[in-house]
Structures are given as structure tokens and as C-alpha cells.
Coordinates of C-alpha atoms and ligand atoms in Angstrom, one line a residue:
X218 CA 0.0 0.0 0.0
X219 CA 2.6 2.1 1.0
X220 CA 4.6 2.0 -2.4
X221 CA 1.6 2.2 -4.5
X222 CA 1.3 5.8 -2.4
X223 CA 4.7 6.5 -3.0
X224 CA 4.1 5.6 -6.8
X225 CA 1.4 7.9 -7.1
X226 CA 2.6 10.6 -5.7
X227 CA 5.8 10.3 -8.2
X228 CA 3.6 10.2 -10.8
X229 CA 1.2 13.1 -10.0
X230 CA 4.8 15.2 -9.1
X231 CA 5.9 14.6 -12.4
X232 CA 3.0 15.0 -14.1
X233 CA 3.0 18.6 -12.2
X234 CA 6.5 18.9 -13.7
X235 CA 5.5 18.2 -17.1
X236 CA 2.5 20.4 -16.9
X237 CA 4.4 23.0 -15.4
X238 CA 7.5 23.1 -17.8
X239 CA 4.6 23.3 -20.8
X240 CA 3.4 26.1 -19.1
X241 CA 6.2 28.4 -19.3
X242 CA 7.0 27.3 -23.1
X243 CA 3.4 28.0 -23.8
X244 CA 3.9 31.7 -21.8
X245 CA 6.8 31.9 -23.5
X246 CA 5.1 31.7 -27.0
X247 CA 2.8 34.3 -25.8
X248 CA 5.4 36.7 -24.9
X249 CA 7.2 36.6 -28.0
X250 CA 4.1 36.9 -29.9
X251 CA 3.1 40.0 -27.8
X252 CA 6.6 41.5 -28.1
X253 CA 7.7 40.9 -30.7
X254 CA 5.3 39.4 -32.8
X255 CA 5.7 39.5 -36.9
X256 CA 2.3 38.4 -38.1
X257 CA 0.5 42.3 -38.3
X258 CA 3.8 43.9 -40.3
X259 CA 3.1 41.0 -42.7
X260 CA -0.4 41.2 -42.8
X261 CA -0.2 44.9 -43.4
X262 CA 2.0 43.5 -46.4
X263 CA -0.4 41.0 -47.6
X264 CA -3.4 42.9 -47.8
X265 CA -2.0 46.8 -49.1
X266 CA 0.9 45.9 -51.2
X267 CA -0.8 42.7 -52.5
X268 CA -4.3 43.3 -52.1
X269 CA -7.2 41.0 -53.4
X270 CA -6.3 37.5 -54.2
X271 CA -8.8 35.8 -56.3
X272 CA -7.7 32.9 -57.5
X273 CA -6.5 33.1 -60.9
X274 CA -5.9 36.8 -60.3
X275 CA -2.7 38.7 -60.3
X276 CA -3.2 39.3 -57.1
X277 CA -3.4 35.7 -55.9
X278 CA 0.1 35.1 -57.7
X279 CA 1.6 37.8 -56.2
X280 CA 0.9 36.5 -52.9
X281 CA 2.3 33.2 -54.0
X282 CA 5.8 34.7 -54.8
X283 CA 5.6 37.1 -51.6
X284 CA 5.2 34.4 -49.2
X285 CA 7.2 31.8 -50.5
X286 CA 9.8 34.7 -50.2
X287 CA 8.8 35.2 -46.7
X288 CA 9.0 31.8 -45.7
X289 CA 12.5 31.5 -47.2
X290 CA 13.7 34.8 -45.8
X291 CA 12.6 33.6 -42.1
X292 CA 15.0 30.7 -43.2
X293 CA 12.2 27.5 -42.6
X294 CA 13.8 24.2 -43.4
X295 CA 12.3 23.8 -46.7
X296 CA 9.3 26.2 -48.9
X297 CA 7.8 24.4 -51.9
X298 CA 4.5 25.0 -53.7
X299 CA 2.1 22.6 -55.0
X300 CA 0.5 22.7 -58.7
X301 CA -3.3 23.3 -58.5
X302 CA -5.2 24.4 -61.3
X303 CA -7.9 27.1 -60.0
X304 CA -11.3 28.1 -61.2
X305 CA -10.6 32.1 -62.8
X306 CA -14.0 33.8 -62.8
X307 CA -13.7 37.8 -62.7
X308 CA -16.3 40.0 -61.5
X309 CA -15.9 42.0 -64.6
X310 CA -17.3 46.5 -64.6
X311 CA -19.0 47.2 -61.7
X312 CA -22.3 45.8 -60.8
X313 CA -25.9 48.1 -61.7
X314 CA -29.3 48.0 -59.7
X315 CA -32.1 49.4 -59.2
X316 CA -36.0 49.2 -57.9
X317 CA -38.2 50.5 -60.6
X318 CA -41.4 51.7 -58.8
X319 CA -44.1 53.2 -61.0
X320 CA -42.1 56.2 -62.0
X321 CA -39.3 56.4 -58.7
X322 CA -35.6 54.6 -59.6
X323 CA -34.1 53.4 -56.7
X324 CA -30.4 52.4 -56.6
X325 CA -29.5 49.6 -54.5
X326 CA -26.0 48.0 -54.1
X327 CA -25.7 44.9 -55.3
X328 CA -22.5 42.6 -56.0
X329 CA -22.5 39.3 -58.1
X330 CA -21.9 36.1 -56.8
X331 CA -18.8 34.1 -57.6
X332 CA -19.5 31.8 -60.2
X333 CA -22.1 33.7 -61.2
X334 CA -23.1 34.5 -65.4
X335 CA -23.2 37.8 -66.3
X336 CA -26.5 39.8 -67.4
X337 CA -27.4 40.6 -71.0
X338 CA -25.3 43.4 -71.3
X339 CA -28.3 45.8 -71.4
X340 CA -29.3 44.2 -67.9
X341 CA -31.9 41.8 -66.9
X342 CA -36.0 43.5 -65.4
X343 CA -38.4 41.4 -64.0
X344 CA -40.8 41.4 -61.3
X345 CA -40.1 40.1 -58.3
X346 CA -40.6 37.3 -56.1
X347 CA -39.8 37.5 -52.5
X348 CA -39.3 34.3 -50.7
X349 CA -37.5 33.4 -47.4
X350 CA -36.6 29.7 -47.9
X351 CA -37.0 26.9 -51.3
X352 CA -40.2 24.8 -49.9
X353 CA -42.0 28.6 -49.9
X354 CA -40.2 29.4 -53.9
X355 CA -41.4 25.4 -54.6
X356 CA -45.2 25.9 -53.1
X357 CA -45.9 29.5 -55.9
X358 CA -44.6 26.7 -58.2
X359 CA -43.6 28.0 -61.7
X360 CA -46.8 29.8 -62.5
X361 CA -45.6 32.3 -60.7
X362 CA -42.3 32.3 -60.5
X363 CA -41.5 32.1 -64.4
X364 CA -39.7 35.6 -66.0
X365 CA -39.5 36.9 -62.4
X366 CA -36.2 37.5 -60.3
X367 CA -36.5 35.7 -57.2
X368 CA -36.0 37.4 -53.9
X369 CA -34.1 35.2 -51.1
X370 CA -34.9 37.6 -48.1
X371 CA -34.3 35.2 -45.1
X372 CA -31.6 36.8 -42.8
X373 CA -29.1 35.4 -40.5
X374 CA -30.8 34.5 -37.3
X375 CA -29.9 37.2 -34.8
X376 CA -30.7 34.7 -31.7
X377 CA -27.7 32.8 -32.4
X378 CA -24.8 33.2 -30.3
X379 CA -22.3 32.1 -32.7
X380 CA -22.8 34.1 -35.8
X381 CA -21.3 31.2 -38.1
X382 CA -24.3 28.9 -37.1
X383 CA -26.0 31.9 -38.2
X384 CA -24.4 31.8 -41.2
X385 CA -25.0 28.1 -41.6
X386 CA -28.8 28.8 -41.5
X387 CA -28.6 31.2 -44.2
X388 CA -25.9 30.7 -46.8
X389 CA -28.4 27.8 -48.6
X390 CA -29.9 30.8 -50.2
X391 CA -26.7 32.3 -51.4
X392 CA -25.1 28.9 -52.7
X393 CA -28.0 27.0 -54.2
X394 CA -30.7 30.0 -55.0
X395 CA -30.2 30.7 -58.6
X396 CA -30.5 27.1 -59.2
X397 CA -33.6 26.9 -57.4
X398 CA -35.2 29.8 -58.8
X399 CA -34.2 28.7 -62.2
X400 CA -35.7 24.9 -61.9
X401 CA -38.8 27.3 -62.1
X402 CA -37.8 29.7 -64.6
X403 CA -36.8 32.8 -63.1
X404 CA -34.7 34.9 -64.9
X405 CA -32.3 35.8 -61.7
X406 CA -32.3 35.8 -58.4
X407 CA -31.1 38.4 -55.8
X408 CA -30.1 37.2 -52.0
X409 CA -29.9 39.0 -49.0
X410 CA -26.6 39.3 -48.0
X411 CA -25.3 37.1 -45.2
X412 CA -24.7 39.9 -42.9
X413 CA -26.3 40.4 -39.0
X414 CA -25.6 44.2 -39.2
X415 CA -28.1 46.3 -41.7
X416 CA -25.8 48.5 -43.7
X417 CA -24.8 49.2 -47.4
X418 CA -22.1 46.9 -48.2
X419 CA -23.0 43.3 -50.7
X420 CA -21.6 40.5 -49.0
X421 CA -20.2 38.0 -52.2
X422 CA -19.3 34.4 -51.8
X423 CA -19.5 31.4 -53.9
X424 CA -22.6 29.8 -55.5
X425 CA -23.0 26.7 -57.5
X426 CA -25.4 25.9 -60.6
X427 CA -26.9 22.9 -60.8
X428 CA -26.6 20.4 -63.8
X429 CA -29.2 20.7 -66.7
X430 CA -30.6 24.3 -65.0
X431 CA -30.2 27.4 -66.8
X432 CA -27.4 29.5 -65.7
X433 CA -29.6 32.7 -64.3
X434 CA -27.5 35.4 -63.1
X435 CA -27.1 35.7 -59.4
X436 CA -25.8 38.7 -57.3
X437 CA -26.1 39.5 -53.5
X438 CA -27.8 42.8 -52.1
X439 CA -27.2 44.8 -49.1
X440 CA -29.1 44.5 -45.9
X441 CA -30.3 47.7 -46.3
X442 CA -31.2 47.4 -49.7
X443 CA -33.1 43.8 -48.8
X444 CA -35.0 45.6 -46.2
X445 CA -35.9 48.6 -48.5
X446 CA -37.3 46.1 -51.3
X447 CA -39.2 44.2 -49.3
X448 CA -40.9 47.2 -47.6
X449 CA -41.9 48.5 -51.1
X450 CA -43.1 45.2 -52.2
X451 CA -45.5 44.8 -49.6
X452 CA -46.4 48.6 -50.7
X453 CA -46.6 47.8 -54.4
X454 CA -46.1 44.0 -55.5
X455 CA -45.8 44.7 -58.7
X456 CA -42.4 47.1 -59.0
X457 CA -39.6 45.3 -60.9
X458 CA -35.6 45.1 -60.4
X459 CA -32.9 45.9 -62.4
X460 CA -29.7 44.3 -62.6
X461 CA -26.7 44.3 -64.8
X462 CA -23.5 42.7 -64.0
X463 CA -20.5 41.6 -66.1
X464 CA -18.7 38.5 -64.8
X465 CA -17.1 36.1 -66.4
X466 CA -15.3 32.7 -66.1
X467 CA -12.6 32.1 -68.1
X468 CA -10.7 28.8 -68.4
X469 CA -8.8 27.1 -65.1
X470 CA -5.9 29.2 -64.4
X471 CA -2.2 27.3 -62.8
X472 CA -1.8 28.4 -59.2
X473 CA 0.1 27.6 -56.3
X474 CA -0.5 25.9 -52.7
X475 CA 2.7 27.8 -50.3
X476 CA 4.4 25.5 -48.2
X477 CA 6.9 26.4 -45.4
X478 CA 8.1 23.9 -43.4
X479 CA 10.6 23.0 -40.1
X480 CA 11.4 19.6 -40.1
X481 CA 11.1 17.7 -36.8
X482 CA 14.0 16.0 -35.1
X483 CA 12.9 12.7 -34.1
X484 CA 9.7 12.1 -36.1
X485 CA 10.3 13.7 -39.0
X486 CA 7.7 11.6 -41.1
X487 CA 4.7 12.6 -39.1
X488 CA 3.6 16.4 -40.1
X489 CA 1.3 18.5 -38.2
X490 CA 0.0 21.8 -40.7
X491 CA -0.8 24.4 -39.6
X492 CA -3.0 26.4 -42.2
X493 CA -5.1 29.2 -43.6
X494 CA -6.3 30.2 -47.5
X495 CA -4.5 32.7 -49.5
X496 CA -6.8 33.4 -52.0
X497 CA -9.9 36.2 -51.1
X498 CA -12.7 37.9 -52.5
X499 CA -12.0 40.1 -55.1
X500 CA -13.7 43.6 -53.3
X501 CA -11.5 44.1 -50.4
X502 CA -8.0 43.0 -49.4
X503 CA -9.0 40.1 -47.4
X504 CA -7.8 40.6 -44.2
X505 CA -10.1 38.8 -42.1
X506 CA -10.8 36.4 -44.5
X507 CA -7.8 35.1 -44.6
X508 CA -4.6 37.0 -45.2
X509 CA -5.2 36.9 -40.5
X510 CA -4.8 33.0 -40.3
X511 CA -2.2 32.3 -43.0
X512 CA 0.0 35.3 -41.3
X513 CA -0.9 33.6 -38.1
X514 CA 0.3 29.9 -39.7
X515 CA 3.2 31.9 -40.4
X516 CA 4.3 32.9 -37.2
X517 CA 3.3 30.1 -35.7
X518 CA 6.4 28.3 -37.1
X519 CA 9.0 31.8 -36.7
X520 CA 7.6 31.5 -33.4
X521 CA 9.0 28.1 -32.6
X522 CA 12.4 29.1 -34.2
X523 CA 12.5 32.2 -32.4
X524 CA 12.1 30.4 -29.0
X525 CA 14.8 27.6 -30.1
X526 CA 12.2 25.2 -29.8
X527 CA 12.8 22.3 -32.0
X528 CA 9.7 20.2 -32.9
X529 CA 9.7 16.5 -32.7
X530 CA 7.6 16.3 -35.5
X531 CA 7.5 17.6 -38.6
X532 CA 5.7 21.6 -38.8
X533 CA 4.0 23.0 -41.9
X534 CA 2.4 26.3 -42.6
X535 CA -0.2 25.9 -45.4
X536 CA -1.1 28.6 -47.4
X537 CA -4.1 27.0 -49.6
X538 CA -4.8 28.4 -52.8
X539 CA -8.6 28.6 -53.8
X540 CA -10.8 28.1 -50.9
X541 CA -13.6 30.6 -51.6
X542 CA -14.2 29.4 -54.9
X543 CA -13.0 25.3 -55.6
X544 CA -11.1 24.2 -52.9
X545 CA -9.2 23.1 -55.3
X546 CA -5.9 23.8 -53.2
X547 CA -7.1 21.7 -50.1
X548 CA -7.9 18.7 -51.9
X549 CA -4.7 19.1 -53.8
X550 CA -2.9 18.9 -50.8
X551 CA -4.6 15.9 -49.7
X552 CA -4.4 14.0 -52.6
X553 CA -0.5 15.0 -52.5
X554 CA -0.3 13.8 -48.8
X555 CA -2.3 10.4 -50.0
X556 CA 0.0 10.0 -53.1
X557 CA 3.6 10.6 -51.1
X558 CA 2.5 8.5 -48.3
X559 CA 3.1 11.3 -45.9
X560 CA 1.5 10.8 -42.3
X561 CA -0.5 14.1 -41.1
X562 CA -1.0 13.1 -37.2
X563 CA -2.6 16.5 -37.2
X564 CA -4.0 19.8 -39.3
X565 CA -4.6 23.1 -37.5
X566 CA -6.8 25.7 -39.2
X567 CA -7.4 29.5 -38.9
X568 CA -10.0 30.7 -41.2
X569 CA -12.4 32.3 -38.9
X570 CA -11.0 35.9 -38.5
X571 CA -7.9 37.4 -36.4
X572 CA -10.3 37.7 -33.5
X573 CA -10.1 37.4 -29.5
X574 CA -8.8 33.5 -29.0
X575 CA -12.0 31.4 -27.4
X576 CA -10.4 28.0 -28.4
X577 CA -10.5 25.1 -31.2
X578 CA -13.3 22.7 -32.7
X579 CA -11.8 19.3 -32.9
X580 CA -12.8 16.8 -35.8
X581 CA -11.4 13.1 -34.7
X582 CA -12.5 10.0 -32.6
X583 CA -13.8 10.4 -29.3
X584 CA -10.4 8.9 -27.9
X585 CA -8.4 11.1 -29.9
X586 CA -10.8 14.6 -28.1
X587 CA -9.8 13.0 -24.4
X588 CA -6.2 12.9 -25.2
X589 CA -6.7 17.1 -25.9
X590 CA -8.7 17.5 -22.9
X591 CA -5.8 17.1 -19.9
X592 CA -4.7 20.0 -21.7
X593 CA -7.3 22.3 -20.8
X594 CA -5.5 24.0 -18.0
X595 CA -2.1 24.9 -20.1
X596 CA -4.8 26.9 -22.5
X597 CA -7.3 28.1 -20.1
X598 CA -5.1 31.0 -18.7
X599 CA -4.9 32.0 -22.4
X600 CA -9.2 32.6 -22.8
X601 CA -9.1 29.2 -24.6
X602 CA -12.0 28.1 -22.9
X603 CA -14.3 26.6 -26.1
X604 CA -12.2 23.4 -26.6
X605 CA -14.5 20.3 -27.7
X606 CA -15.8 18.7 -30.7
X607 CA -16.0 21.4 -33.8
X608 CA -15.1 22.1 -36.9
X609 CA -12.1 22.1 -38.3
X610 CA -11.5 24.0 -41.5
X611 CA -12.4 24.1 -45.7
X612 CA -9.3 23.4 -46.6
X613 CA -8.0 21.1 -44.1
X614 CA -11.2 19.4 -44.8
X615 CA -10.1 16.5 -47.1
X616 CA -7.2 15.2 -44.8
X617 CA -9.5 13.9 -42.8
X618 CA -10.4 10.9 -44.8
X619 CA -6.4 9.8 -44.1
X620 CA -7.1 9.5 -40.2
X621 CA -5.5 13.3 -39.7
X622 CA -7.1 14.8 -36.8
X623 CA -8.1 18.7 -37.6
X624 CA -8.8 21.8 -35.4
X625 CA -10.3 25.6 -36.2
X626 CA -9.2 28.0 -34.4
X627 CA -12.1 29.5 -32.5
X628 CA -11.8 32.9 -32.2
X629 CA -14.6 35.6 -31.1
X630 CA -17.7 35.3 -33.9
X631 CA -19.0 38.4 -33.2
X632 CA -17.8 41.5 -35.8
X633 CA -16.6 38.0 -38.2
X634 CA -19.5 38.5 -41.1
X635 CA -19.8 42.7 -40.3
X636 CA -16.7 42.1 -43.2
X637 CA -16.9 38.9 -44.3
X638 CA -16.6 39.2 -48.3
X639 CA -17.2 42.9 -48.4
X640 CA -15.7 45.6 -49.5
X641 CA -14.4 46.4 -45.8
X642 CA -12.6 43.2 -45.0
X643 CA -9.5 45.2 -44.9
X644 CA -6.4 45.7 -42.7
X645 CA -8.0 48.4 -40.7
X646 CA -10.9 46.2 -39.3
X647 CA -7.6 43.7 -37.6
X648 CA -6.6 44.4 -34.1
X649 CA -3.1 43.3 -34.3
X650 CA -3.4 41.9 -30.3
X651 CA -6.4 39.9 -31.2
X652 CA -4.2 38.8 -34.5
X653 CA -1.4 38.3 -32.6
X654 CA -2.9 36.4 -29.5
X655 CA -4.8 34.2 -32.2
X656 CA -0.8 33.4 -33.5
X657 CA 0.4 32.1 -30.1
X658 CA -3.0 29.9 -29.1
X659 CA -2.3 28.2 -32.2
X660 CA 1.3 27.5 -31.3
X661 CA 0.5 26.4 -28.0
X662 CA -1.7 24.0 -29.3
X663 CA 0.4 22.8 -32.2
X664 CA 3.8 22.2 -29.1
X665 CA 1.5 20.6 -27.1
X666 CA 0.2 18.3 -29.8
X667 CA 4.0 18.0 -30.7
X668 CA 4.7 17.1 -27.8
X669 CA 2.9 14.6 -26.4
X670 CA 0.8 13.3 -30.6
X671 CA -2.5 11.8 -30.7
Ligands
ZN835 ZN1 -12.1 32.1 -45.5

């Protein structure tokens, strides 16, 4: 009895030591970070000397040269890109619309979808047909809806704590409505945009057509101006919309996955990424969405080498081409990772803002969640509080179906889709604390998963 006591008790006073020598590495990641942190100076880089990233855009290939450069310059083990062939749609002269009522033009802002066809170049009118989900569109039938413009007017559901669940209720609309509306021959449809706030800004994003539908065009409308047509179509049903737009796709363009890597010292076969998409909406300079979590996979790695930690394991930072519109860059990866029989024990993703940390969403068996869970404590001083079963990430997304265990980085939803694919996702709206903060909750996690694997 007395042994197994004094076993114990060796055991729980090294485990104390163990937890206690991860907690000054992981305050230690912090404090660089804080200090002396890189990942805002870059961002401000990425987003006003670069700028929008589309894929198949110059922009996009500039940011492929500028951080493969940047990876080099920090002097990572080894920086490689991948081949991916990309979808190149451009969004062509800017978009035209208004609400023709009797003899009063309103302008509205409106912004075509990603994918999206054009307009007959002199524009597209029509009546409309407001509808907040497809079983109401489906129960007018097409008697109805044929030569109008369908109206998707359901917003994202304010009640929601988490504004990406919000999101989740609403993006159907955004992604599948011009199909929809063209099974019952509509001649466009016009979405809400998925935005909580009312203001003026058209929120893009990507939509899909379906096979053996018309292509209708398809083009997302302020909050405000969603709110203003639906008031005057309760006032006079019978006013009709305007819309021009000028998009285009143009054949698959090459582009480039970014890889950086630091090459671990006694498991150098088993990789753990560490991610975020380089490619963004063509309106702003994607800050938010995503030039914040591939800086942040950056330093997450400089980080590491700045502290003279060397990894056990193999480290990657991930910049994936093509995640707003394809995904062609994650699956790339994966079927790369499938093809070289490399072993990805784990994928880290940051693709939900450079907000406040609140933790990571964990996709993998219910064993591999308890291993996380001891620790808790090492993350909690840190806010990272919202650790549990999640999701992981888009473009992380297809490694999955190799066994690798992925995790999003949680940060604060809040002011996320106030620039989501607007024109304001720009370097102003990034707090470079909450970026950098975001930078060392994801290196903490990626030592500890170093450290003790899964
Ligand atoms: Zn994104």
C-alpha cells in the first residue's frame, strides 16, 4: 500500500512537472508573440501591397511569390508549392441595380456572386418574387415564379450566439438559390446578403449551378437594400428590379499551394499543418478572411524558431490556394499527402478571423478529443476556454479521410460577417493583439500536440 502511495505521488509530481515546464513554453510563445510578434507587419503587407487574391488573379500570384519569399527569408527548413489548377472567374465593370417603382428609380448596391453569369449586357428586369426559404419558392410553383427574379430575403438569425451557425442557416440561399429559382424559370435571383448588421455593403461568396438548369444570373444585395425592397413590395407587389452585371469565367488558371516547413527532429515523417487560404474575394483586401490565419500559420512556425524550440515532429504552414471558390488547393494537398505517403497526425486551421482567442473545434474520434482534454489547463489561462468537438476547417477538410485529426481555431464570432466578403474586409478592421494572441493559441496547441501526438 505504502509503495503504491509513494508511486502515485511520483507520478502526480511529475506530471506537475510536465505540466508545469509546458506552461512556461506556452507563456513563452505568448510573450514573443506580444513583443515581438511579426504576423501584423506582414499582414499589413499582404493585404496593401498585395491586395485582393482571387484565384487566378494577379493578385493571388503575387501573394504566392511574396510568401514563398517570406518563408525562405525567415529561413524554414524547406518552402515548396504545389500545382493546382484554379477556377478564374472575374467580376468583370462594376455591378448596376435598381428598384423600378411606377415612376421612382431606386439604386441599390448589389454585388454578383462568384460563379455567377453575367446579365445581357443591357441588364436583366423582371418582377419580383420574395421568398425566405426553397419549400415557400417550390409551393408559388412555376406559375408564378416564371420571367420573375427571385427574392431570397431570409436573414441570418440574430438569436444565435455564434454568428457562423448563423451563417450556416442562411448561406443555402446564397449557394444554391439561382438554381432553385431557375428549376422554375426565373430569370435571376437576388439574395440577402449574409450579414447580422443592416448596412450598405453586398456581401459576395460562392454559388454553384446545378446540372441541366439554366445559368440565371445571381448577385447578392445589401441588408439595407433587402429591407428597402421588401418594404416597397409589400407597398406595391408589382415594382420590378434591375440588374446588370458583367462576370465572367474564363478557363482554369495554374496556381500555387505555399508550403513552409521545419522539419522535426525525431519524427520527421509525421507532419502537423498548420493552415489558412491565400486566395480572397475580389472587393476588399482580405484581411479577415484570410490574409489573418495564414500570417498567423506563419508565425506560428518563426515563433517556434524564435524560441529555439525544435519540434519533434514535422511543422508545416499551409497557405491553400482557392478556398472561396473550388477548394481546389485543399484537396490538392490531400491527394498529394495520400500520393507521397506522408503521415499528417494533425491539421490546424485558422479561417475564422484574427479575433479574440475562445479556443479550437476538434474533428477526430472520441479517444483522440480526451487525449486534448488534460490540456485544458495549459490553455485556459490563455481565454481558450471553447475546446470540444467542432469544426475544423475548408481546406484542411479532405485530410480527414487519411485519419488526420483537424482543429479551427475559434476565435470571437462576433464582428466576423460585419466584413466577411465585403468591400471592408481590410487591414484596418484587424486588431493586431487579437491577431497576434490568435498566432500564439495556435502554437500552443500545435507544441502541445507536438509534444505529447495523438
Ligand atoms: Zn475564409
Amino acid at each position: 500500500m505504502k509503495q503504491t502511495i509513494t508511486l502515485l505521488l511520483i507520478l502526480c509530481i511529475s506530471y506537475a512537472q510536465a505540466q508545469n515546464a509546458d506552461s512556461v513554453t506556452i507563456r513563452k510563445f505568448y510573450n514573443e508573440a506580444l513583443a515581438n510578434g511579426k504576423s501584423y507587419e506582414w499582414l499589413r503587407h499582404l493585404t496593401k501591397q498585395v491586395g485582393p487574391r482571387l484565384s487566378g488573379s494577379t493578385g493571388a500570384q503575387k501573394a504566392v511569390d511574396w510568401t514563398k519569399q517570406l518563408m525562405e527569408q525567415e529561413g524554414f527548413d524547406r518552402v515548396f508549392l504545389q500545382d493546382v489548377m484554379v477556377p478564374h472567374w472575374v467580376r468583370g465593370a462594376k455591378e448596376v441595380a435598381y428598384i423600378q417603382n411606377g415612376k421612382q428609380k431606386t439604386t441599390v448596391p448589389i454585388a454578383a456572386l462568384g460563379g455567377s453569369v453575367a446579365t445581357a449586357p443591357k441588364g436583366v428586369e423582371a418582377g419580383v418574387i420574395e421568398v425566405t426559404s426553397f419549400p415557400e419558392l417550390r409551393a408559388l410553383g412555376a406559375d408564378k415564379v416564371k420571367g420573375k427574379i427571385v427574392f431570397y430575403n431570409r436573414p441570418m438569425d440574430p438569436t444565435k450566439i455564434n454568428t457562423f451557425e448563423a451563417y450556416g442557416g442562411a448561406v443555402d440561399q446564397r449557394a444554391n438559390g439561382a438554381t432553385e429559382a431557375a428549376k422554375l424559370g426565373a430569370v435571376g435571383a437576388i439574395v440577402r446578403s449574409m450579414n447580422p448588421r443592416h448596412d450598405d455593403y453586398p456581401h459576395v461568396g460562392g454559388m454553384r449551378y446545378g446540372t441541366g438548369v439554366p445559368l440565371i444570373p445571381t448577385a447578392a444585395i445589401s441588408t439595407n437594400g433587402a429591407d428597402l425592397l421588401s418594404k416597397m413590395l409589400k407597398e406595391n407587389p408589382n415594382l420590378t428590379f434591375y440588374f446588370k452585371q458583367n462576370c465572367e469565367t474564363l478557363p482554369d488558371a495554374k496556381s500555387y499551394n505555399v508550403i513552409g516547413e521545419i522539419k522535426g527532429s525525431e519524427k520527421p515523417d509525421e507532419i502537423i499543418v498548420v493552415g489558412g487560404h491565400l486566395d480572397s474575394w475580389d472587393l476588399a483586401e482580405g484581411a479577415q478572411d484570410d490574409g489573418a490565419g495564414c500570417m498567423q500559420s506563419i508565425e506560428v512556425l518563426r515563433l517556434f524558431k524564435a524560441l529555439g524550440i525544435k519540434p519533434k515532429r514535422t511543422l508545416r504552414a499551409v497557405m491553400f490556394m482557392n478556398e472561396e471558390n473550388g477548394l481546389r488547393g485543399g484537396v490538392q494537398y490531400a491527394d498529394l499527402a495520400k500520393k507521397n505517403n506522408e503521415k499528417h497526425m494533425a491539421a490546424v486551421e485558422s479561417d475564422a478571423g484574427g479575433f479574440t482567442p475562445r479556443g479550437f473545434g476538434i474533428v477526430g474520434t472520441p479517444e483522440q478529443r480526451a487525449k486534448v482534454m488534460p490540456w485544458k489547463p495549459l490553455l485556459a489561462p490563455y481565454g481558450l476556454l471553447e475546446i470540444g468537438a467542432g469544426g475544423g476547417g475548408a481546406d484542411i477538410g479532405p485530410l480527414a479521410q487519411s485519419g488526420t485529426v483537424l482543429f479551427g481555431f475559434r476565435p470571437d464570432s462576433q464582428r466576423y460577417f460585419d466584413y466577411h466578403h465585403t468591400a471592408v474586409d481590410n487591414f484596418e478592421v484587424v486588431s493586431q493583439r487579437e491577431l497576434e494572441l490568435g498566432a500564439a493559441s495556435m502554437a500552443a496547441l500545435i507544441y502541445l500536440l507536438d509534444q505529447y501526438g495523438l
